[in-house]
mmCIF file of N, CA and C in Angstrom:
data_model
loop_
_atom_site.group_PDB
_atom_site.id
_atom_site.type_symbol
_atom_site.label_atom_id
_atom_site.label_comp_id
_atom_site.label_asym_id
_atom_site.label_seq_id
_atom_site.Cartn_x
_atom_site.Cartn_y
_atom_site.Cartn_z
ATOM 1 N N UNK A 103 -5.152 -15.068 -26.007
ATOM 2 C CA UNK A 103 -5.115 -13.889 -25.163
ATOM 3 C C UNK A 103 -6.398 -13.821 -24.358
ATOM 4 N N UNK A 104 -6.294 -13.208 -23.017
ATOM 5 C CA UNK A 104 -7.634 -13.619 -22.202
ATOM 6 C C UNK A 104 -7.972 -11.614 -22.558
ATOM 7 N N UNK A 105 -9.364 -12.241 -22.046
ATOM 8 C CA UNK A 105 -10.199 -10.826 -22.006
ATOM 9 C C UNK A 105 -10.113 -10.623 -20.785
ATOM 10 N N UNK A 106 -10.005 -11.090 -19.315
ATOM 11 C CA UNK A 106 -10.251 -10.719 -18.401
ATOM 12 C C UNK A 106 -9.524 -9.367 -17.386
ATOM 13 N N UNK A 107 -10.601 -8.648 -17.389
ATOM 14 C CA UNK A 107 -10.202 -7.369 -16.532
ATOM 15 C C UNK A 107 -8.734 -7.244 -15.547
ATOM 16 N N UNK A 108 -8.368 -8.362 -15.368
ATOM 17 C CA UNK A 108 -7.223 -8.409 -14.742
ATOM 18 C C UNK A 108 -5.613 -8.491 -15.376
ATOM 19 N N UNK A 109 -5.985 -8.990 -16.751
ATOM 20 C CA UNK A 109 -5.146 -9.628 -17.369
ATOM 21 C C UNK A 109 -4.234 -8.571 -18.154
ATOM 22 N N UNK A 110 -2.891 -8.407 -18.058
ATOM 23 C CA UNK A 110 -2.254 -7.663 -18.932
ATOM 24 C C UNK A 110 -1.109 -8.394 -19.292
ATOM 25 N N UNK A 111 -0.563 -7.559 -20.907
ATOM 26 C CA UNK A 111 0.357 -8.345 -21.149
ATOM 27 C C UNK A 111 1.375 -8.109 -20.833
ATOM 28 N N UNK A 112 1.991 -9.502 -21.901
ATOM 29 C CA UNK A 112 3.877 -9.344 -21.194
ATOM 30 C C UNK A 112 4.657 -8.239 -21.775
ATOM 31 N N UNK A 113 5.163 -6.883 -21.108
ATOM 32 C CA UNK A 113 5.824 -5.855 -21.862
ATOM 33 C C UNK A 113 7.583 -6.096 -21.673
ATOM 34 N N UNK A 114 7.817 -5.547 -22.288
ATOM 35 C CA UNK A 114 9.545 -5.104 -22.336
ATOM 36 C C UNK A 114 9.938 -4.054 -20.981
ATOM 37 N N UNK A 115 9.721 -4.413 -19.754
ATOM 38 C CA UNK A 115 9.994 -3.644 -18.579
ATOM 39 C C UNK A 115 11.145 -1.959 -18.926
ATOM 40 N N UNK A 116 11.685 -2.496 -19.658
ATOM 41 C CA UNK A 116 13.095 -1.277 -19.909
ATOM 42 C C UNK A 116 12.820 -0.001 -20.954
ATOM 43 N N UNK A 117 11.354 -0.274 -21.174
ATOM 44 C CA UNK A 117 11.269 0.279 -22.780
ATOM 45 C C UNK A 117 9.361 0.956 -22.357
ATOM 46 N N UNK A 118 8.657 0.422 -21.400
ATOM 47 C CA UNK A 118 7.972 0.889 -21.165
ATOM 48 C C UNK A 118 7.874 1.683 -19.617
ATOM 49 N N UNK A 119 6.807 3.158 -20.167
ATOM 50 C CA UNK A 119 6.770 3.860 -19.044
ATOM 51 C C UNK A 119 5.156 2.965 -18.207
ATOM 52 N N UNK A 120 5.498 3.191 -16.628
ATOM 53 C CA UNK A 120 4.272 2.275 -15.910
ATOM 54 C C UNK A 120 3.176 3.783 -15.439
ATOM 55 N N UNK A 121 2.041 3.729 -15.599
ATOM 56 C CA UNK A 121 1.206 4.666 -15.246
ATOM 57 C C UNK A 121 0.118 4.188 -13.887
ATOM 58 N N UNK A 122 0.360 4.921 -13.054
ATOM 59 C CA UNK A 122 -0.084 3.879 -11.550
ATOM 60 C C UNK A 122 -0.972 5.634 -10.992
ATOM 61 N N UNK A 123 -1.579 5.275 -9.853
ATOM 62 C CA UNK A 123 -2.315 5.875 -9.418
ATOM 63 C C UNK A 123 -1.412 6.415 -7.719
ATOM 64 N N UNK A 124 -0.732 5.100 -7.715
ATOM 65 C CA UNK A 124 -0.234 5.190 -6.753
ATOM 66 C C UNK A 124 1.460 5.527 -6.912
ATOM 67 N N UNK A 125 2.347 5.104 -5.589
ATOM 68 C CA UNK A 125 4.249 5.374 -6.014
ATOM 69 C C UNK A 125 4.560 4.173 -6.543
ATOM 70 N N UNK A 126 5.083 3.805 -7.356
ATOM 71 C CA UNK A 126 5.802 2.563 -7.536
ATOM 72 C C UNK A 126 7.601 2.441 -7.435
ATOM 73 N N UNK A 127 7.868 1.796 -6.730
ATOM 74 C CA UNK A 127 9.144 1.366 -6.178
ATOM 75 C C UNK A 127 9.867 0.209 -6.902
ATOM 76 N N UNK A 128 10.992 0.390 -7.536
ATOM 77 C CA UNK A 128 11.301 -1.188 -8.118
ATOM 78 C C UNK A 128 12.306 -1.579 -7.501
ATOM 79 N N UNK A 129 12.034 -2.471 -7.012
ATOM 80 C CA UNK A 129 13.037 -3.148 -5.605
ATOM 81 C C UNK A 129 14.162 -4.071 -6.453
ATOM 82 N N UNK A 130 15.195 -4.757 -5.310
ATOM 83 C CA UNK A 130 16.160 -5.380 -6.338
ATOM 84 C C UNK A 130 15.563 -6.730 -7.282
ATOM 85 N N UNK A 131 16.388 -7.142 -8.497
ATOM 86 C CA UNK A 131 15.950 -8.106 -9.277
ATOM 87 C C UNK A 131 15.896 -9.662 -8.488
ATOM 88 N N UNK A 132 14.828 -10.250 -8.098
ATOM 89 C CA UNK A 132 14.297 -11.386 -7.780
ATOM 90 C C UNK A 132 13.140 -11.455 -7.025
ATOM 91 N N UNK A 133 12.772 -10.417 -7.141
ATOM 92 C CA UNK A 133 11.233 -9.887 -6.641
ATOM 93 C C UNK A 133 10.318 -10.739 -7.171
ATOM 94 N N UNK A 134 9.126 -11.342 -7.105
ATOM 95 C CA UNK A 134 8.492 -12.346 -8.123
ATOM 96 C C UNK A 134 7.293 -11.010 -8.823
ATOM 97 N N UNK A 135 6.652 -9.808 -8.368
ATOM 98 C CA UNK A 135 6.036 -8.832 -8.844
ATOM 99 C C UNK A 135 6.508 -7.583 -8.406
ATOM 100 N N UNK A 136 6.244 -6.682 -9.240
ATOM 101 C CA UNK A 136 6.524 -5.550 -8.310
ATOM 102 C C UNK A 136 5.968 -4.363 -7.814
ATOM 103 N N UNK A 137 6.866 -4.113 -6.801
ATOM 104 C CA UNK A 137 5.728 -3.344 -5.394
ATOM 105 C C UNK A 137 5.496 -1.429 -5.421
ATOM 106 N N UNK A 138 4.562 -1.637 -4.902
ATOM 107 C CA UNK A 138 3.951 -0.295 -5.001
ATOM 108 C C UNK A 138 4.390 0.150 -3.323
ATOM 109 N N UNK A 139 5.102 1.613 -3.421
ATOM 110 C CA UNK A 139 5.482 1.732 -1.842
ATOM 111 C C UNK A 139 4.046 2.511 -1.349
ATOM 112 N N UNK A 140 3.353 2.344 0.187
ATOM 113 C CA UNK A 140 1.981 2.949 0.536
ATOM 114 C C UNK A 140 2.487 2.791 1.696
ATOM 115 N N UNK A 141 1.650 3.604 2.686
ATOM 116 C CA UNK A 141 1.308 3.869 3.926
ATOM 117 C C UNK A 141 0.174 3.421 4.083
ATOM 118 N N UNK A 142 -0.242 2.398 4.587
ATOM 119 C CA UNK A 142 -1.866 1.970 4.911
ATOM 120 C C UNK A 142 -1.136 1.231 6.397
ATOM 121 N N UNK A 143 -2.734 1.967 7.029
ATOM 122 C CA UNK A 143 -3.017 1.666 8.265
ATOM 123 C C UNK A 143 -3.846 0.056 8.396
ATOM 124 N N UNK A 144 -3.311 -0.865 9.061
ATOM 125 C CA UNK A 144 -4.111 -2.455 8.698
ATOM 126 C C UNK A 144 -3.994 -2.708 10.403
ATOM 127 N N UNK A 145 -5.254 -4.013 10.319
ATOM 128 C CA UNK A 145 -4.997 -5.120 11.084
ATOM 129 C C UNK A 145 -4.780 -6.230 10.569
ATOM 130 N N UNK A 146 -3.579 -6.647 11.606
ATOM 131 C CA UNK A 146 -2.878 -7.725 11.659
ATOM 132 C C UNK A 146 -3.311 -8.933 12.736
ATOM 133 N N UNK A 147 -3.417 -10.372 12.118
ATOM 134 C CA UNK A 147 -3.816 -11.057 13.422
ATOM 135 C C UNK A 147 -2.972 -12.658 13.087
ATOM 136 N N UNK A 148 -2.368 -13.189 14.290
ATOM 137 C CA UNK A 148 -2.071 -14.619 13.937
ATOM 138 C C UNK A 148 -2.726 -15.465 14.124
ATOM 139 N N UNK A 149 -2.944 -16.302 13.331
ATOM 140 C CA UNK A 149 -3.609 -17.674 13.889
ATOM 141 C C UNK A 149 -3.772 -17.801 15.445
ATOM 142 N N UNK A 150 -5.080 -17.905 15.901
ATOM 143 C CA UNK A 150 -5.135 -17.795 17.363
ATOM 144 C C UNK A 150 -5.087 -16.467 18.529
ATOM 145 N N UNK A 151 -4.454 -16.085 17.677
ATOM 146 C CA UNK A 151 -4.014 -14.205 18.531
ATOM 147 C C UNK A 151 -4.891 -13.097 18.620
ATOM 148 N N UNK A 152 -4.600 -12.207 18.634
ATOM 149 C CA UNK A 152 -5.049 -10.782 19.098
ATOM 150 C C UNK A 152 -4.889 -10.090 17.863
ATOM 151 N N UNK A 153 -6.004 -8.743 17.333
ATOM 152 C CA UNK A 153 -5.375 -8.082 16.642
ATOM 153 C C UNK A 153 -4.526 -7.038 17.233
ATOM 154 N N UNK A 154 -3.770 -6.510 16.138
ATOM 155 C CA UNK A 154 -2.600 -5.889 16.272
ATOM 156 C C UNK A 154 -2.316 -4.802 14.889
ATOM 157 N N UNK A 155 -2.127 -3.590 15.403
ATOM 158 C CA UNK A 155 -2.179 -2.358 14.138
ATOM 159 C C UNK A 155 -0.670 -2.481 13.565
ATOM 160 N N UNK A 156 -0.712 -2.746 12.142
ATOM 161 C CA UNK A 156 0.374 -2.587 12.032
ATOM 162 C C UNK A 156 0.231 -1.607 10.733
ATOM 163 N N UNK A 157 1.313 -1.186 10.032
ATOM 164 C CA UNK A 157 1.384 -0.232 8.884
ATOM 165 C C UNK A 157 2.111 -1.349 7.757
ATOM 166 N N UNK A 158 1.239 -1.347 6.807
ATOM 167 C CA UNK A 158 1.970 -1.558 5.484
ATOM 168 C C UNK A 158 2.549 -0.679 4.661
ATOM 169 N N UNK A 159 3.569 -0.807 4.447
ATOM 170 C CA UNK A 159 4.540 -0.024 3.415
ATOM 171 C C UNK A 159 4.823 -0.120 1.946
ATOM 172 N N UNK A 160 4.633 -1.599 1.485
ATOM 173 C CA UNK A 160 4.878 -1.440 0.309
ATOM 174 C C UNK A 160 3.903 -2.654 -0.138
ATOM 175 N N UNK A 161 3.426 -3.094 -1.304
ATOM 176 C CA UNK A 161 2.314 -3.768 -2.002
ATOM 177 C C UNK A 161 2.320 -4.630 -2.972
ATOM 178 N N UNK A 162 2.378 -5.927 -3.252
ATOM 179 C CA UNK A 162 2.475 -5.751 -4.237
ATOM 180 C C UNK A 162 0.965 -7.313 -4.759
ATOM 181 N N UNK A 163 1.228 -7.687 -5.541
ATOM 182 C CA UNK A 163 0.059 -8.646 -5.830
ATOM 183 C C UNK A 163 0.677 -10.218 -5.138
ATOM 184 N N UNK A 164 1.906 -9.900 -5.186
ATOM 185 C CA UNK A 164 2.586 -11.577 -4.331
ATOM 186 C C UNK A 164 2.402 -11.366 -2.834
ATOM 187 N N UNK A 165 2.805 -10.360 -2.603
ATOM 188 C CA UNK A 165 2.769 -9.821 -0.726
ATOM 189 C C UNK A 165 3.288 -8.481 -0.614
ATOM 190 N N UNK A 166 3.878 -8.330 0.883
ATOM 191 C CA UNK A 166 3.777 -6.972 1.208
ATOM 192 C C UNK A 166 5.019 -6.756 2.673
ATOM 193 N N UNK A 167 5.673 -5.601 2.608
ATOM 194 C CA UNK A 167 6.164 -5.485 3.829
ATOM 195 C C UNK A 167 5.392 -4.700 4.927
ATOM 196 N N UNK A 168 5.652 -4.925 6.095
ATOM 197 C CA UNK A 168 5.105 -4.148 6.994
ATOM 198 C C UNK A 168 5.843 -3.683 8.118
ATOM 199 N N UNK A 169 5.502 -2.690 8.817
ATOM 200 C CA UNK A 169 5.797 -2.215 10.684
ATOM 201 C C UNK A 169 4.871 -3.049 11.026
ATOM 202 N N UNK A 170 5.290 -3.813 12.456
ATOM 203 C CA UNK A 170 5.064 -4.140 13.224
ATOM 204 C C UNK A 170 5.194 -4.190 14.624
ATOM 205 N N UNK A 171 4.308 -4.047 15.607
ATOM 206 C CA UNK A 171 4.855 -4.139 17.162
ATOM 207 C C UNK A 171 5.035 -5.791 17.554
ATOM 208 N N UNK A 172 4.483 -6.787 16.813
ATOM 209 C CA UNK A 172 4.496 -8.069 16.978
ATOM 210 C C UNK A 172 6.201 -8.921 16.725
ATOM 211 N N UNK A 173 6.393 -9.732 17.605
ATOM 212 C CA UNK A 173 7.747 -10.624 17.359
ATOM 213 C C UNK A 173 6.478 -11.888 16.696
ATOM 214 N N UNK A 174 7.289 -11.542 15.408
ATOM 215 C CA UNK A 174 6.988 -12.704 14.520
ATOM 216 C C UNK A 174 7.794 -13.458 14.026
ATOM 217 N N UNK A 175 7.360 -14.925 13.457
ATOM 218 C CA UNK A 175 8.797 -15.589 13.177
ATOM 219 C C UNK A 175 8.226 -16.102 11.987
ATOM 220 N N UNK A 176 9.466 -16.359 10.837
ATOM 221 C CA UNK A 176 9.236 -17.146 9.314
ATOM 222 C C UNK A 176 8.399 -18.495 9.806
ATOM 223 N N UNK A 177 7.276 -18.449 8.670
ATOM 224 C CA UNK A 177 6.708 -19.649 8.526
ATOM 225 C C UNK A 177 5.221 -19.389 8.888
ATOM 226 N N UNK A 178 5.109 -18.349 10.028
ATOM 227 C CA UNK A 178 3.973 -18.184 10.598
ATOM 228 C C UNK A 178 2.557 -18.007 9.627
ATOM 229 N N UNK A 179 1.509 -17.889 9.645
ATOM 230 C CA UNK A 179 0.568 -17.711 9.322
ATOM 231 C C UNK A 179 -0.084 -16.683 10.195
ATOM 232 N N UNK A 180 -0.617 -15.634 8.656
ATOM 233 C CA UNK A 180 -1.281 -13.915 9.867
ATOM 234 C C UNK A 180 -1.998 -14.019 8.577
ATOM 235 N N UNK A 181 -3.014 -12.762 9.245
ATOM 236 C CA UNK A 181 -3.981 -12.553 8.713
ATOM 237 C C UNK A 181 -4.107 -10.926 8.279
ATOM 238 N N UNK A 182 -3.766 -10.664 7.177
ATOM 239 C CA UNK A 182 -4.170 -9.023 6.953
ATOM 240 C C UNK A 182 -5.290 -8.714 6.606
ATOM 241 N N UNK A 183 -5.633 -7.478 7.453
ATOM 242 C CA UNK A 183 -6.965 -6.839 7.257
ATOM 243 C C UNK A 183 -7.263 -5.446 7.161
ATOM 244 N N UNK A 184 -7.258 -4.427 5.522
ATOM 245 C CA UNK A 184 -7.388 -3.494 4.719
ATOM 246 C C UNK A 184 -8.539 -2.861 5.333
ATOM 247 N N UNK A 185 -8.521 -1.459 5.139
ATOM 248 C CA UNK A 185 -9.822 -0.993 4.915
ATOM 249 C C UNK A 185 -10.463 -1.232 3.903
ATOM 250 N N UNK A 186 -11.717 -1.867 3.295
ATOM 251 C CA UNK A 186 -12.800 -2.315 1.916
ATOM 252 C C UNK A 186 -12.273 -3.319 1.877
ATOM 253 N N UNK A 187 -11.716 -4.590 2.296
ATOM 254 C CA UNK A 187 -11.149 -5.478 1.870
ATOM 255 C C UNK A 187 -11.153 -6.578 2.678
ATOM 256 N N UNK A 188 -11.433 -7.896 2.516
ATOM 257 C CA UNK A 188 -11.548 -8.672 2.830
ATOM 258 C C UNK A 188 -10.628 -9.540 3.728
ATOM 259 N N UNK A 189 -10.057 -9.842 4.881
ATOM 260 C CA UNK A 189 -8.870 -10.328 5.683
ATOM 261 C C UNK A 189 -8.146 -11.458 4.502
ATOM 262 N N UNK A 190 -6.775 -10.881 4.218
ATOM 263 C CA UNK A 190 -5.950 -11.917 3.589
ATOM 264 C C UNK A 190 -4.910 -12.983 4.317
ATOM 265 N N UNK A 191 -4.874 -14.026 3.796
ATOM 266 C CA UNK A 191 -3.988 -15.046 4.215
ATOM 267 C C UNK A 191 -2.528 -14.757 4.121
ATOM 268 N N UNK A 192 -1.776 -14.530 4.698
ATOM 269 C CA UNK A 192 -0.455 -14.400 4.174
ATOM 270 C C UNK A 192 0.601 -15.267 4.894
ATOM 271 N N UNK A 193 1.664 -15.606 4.574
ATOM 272 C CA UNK A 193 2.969 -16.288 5.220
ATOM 273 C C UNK A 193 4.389 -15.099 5.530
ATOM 274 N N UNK A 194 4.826 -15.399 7.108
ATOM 275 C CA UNK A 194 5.661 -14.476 7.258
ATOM 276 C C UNK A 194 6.831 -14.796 6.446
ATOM 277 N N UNK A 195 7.772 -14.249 5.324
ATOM 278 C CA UNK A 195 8.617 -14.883 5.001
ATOM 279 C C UNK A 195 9.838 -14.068 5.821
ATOM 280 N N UNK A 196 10.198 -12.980 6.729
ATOM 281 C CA UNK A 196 10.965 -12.771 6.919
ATOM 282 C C UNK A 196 10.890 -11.687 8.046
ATOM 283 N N UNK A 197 11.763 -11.348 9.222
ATOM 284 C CA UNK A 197 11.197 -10.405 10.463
ATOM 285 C C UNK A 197 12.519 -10.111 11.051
ATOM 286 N N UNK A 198 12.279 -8.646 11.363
ATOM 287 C CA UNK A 198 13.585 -8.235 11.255
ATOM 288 C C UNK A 198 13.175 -6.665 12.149
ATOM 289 N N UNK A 199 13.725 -6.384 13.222
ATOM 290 C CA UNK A 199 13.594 -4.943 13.579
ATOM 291 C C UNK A 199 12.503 -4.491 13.741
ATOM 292 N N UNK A 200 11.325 -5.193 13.919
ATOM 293 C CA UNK A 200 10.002 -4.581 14.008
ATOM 294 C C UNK A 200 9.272 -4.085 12.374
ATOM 295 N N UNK A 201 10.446 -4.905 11.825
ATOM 296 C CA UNK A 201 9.172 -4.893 10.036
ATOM 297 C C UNK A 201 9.157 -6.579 10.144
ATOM 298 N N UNK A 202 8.761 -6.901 8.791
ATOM 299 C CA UNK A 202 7.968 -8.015 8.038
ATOM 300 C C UNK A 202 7.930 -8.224 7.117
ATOM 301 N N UNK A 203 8.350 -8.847 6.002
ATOM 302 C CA UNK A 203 8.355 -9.435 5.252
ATOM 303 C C UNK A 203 7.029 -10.412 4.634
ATOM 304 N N UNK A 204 6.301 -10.802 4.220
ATOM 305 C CA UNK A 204 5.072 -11.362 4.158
ATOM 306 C C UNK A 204 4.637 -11.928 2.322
ATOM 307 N N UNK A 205 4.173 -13.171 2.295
ATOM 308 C CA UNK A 205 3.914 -13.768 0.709
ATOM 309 C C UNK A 205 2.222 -14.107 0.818
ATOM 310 N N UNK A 206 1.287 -13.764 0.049
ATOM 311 C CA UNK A 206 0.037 -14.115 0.254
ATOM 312 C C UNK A 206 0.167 -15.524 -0.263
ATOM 313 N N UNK A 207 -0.796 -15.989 0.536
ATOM 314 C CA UNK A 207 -1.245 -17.778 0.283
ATOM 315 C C UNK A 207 -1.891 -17.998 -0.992
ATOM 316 N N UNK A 208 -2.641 -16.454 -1.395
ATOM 317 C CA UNK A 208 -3.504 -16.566 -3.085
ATOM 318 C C UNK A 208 -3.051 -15.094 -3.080
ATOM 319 N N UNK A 209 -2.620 -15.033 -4.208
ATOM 320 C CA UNK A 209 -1.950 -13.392 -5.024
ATOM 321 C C UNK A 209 -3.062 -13.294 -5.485
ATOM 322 N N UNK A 210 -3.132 -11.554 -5.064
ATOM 323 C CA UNK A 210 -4.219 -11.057 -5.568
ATOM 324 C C UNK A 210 -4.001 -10.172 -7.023
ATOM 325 N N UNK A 211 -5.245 -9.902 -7.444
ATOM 326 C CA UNK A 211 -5.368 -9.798 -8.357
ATOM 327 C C UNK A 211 -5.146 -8.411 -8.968
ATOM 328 N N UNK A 212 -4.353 -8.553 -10.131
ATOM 329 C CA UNK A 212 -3.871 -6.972 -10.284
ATOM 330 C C UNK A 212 -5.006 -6.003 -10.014
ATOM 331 N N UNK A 213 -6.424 -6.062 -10.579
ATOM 332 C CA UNK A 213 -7.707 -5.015 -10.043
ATOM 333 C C UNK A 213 -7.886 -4.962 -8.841
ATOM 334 N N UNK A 214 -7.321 -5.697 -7.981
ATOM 335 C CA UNK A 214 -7.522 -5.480 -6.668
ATOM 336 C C UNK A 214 -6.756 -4.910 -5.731
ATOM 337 N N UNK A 215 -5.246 -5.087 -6.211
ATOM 338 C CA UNK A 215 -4.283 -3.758 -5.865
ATOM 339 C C UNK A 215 -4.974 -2.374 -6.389
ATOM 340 N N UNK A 216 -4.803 -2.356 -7.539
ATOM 341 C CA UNK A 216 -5.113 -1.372 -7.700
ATOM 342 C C UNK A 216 -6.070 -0.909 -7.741
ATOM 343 N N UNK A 217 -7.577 -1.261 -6.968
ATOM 344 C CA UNK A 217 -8.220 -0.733 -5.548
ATOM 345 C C UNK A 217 -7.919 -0.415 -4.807
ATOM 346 N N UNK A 218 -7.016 -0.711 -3.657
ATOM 347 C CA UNK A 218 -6.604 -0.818 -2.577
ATOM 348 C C UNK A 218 -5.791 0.544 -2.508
ATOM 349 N N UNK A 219 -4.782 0.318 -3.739
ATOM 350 C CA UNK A 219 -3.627 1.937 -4.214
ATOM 351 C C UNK A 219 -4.579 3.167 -4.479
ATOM 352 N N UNK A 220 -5.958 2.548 -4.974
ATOM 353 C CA UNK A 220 -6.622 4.018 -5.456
ATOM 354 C C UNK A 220 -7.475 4.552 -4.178
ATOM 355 N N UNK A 221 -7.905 3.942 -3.139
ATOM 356 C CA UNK A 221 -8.196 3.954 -2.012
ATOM 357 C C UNK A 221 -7.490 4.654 -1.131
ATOM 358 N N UNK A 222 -6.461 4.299 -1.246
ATOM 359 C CA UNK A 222 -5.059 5.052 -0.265
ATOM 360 C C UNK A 222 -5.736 6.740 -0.345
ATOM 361 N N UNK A 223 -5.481 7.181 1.198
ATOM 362 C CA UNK A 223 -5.587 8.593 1.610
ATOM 363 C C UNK A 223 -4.542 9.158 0.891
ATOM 364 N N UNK A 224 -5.311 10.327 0.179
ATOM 365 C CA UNK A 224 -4.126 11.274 -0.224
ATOM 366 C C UNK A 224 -4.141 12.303 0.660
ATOM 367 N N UNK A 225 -2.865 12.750 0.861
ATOM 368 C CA UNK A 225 -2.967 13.760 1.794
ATOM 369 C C UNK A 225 -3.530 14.974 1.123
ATOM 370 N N UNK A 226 -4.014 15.729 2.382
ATOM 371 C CA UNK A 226 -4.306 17.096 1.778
ATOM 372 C C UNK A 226 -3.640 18.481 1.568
ATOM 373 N N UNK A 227 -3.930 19.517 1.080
ATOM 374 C CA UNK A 227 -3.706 20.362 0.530
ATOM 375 C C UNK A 227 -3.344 21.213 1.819
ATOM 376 N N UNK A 228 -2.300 21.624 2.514
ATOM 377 C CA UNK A 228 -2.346 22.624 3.671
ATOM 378 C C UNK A 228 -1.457 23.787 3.578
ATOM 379 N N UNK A 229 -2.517 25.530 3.468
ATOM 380 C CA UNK A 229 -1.637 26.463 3.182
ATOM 381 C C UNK A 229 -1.196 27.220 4.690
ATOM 382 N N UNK A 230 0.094 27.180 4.341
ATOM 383 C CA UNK A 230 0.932 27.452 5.173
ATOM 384 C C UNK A 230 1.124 29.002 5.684
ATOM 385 N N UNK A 231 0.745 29.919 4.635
ATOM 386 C CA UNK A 231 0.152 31.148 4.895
ATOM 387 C C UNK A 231 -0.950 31.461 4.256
ATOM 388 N N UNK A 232 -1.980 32.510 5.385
ATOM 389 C CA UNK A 232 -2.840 32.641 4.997
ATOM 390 C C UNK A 232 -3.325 34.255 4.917
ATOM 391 N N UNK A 233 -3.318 35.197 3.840
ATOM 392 C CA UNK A 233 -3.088 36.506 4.213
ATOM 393 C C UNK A 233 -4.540 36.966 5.007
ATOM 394 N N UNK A 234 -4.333 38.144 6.243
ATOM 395 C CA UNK A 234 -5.225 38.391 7.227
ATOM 396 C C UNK A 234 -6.311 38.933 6.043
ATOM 397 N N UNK A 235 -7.589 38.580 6.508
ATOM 398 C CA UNK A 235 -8.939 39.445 5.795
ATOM 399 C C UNK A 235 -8.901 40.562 6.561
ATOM 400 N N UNK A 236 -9.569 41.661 5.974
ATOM 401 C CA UNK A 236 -9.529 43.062 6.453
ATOM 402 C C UNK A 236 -10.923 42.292 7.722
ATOM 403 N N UNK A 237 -10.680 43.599 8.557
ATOM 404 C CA UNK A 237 -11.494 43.568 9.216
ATOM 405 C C UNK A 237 -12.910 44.450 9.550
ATOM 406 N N UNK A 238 -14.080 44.247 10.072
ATOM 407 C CA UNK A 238 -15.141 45.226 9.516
ATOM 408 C C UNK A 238 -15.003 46.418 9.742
ATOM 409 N N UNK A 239 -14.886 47.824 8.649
ATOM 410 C CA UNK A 239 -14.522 48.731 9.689
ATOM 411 C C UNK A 239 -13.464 49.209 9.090
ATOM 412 N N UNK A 240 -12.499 48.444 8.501
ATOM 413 C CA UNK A 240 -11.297 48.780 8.494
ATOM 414 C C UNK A 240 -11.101 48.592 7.283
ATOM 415 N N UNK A 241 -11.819 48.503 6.202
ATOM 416 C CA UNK A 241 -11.527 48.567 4.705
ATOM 417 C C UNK A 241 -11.333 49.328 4.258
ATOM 418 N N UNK A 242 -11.038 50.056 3.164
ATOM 419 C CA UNK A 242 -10.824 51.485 2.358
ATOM 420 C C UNK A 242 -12.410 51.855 2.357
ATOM 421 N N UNK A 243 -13.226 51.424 2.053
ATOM 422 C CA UNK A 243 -14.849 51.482 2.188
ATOM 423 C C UNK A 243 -15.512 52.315 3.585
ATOM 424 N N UNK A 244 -14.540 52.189 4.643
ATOM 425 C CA UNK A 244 -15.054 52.413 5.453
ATOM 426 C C UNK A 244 -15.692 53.783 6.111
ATOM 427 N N UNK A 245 -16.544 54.027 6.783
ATOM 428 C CA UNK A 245 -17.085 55.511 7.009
ATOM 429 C C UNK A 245 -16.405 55.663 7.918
#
């Protein structure tokens, strides 16, 4: 058994509950890991090209889907680039409608998703009513 910070074991998927920081999504069976759904804002770049903003949607330690404004085609080689995170290698495996499909060249490492998931903007707190404060003058206090 390894000690290393990354390393977890093999569980009974059906029998254990998963505790994440982030959403987790379990997509259909032949997935090789599985993905965490997110909204992250990235750059995207191809071999040779321009960057290009695209949104990642879902995460996982093999790869990732994305929005894209780019016509990309299977096979390609791009480059993703996170906020705190280092530009990753990835392969397009699939493009379709302005998403993406995508397999990293080196899977990262479970501590490093889940950086990336704990990183993710949470949205904030916004109250929708707000009752009026008295005004000066106009309190029961008032002379």
């Amino acid at each position: 058994m390894s000690s290393h910070p990354s390393h977890r074991p093999e569980r009974d998927t059906e029998k254990t509950l998963l505790r994440t920081t982030g959403q987790v999504a379990r997509l259909p069976v032949g997935r090789g890991a599985e993905r965490r759904v997110v909204n992250l804002a990235a750059d995207l770049r191809e071999e040779g090209s321009q960057l290009a903003d695209v949104e990642v949607a879902d995460l996982s330690t093999d790869g990732f889907m994305m929005r894209c404004p780019l016509d990309l085609a299977p096979g390609a080689l791009v480059w993703l680039k996170l906020s705190g995170q280092a530009p990753m290698k990835a392969e397009i495996v699939w493009a379709q409608d302005g998403r993406a499909g995508c397999r990293f060249t080196t899977p990262l490492y479970p501590a490093i998703l889940d950086q990336i998931i704990a990183g993710q903007a949470k949205p904030g707190v916004r109250r929708l009513f707000t009752p009026p404060e008295p005004q000066s003058g106009q309190g029961r206090n008032a002379a």
